Amino acid sequence: MPPRRDRLTREELAGVSLDLAPALLGAVLVHDGVEGRVAARLTEVEAYMGGDDPGSHAFGGRTARTTVMFGPAGHLYVYFTYGMHWCANVVCGPAGAASAVLLRGGEVVAGHEVARRRRPTARRDVELGRGPARLATALGIARDENGADLCAASGRLWLERGDPVAPDAVRTGPRVGVAGAGGDATAFPWRFWLEGEPTVSTYRPGTSRRRRGAGGETL
DNA sequence: AAAACGATACACT
DNA sequence: GTGTATCGTTTTT
């Protein structure tokens, strides 16, 4: 019987800032759903540094959507994007800071069958949680989990301390897909991943989708 | 209109 | 096998 893993505490998460965002690497997010339990070891995360970060949803102040980000640490901020995907963040830092860490990739370490049912297009296990929306889907995270408290004594979502990661296995780079204001939102190396992990999403430069109807229109 | 993305189709190696 | 481009879909501002 493996030793019971303890959970990351709200105090710890409140202390997570830029320097400590990689502290979430190696941690294991667990979801107990009606379909069963799925657990994923985080291999890739990305920091969003509050209302002054032009790449953050919190930029420009609190809205209905970003209310959870402005609350205390240890809650899940779940957002919907591109008309079909849900992505999950862990709110970090002191209450009101509106900082959060986007969970971009993880290795499913328990509940493969359930995860595979939710992600039928995954051809191999590594595809179950490679990418933020894929990871959320594999874990059964969607609208209902927005605001979920990861540090509550009883809850169906929590964050377990993983095995320590070797410091020199942590890599950093620019954030993915963040257009930001003036493009400088990608200037900061606020993406963190574990070198050599196949569940780390492949880097894609920000929004290169061709603009439609920018100028003349029709045609 | 753009968006913190994923699936697919196609080209190429 | 890899890389690149296109499109789906709807919330949010």
Coordinates of C-alpha atoms (C1' of nucleotides) in Angstrom, one line a residue, chain A residues 63-66 80 82-85 123 209-210 212, chain C:
Chain A
T63 CA -15.6 40.6 -14.3
A64 CA -18.3 37.9 -13.8
R65 CA -16.0 35.4 -15.5
T66 CA -12.9 36.2 -13.5
F80 CA -14.5 28.2 -21.6
Y82 CA -12.9 28.6 -28.6
G83 CA -16.5 27.6 -28.4
M84 CA -15.9 24.1 -27.1
H85 CA -13.0 23.8 -24.6
R123 CA -4.7 7.3 -29.5
R209 CA -4.9 32.2 -37.1
R210 CA -5.5 34.2 -40.3
R212 CA -10.9 37.1 -41.6
Chain C
dG1 C1' 7.0 9.4 -38.5
dT2 C1' 6.9 15.1 -38.2
dG3 C1' 5.2 19.8 -39.2
dT4 C1' 1.8 23.3 -40.8
dA5 C1' -2.6 25.1 -41.9
dT6 C1' -7.6 25.3 -41.5
dC7 C1' -11.8 25.2 -39.2
dG8 C1' -15.3 24.3 -35.5
dT9 C1' -18.0 26.8 -32.0
dT10 C1' -19.8 30.3 -28.5
dT11 C1' -18.5 33.2 -24.5
dT12 C1' -16.8 37.3 -23.4
dT13 C1' -15.7 42.1 -23.9

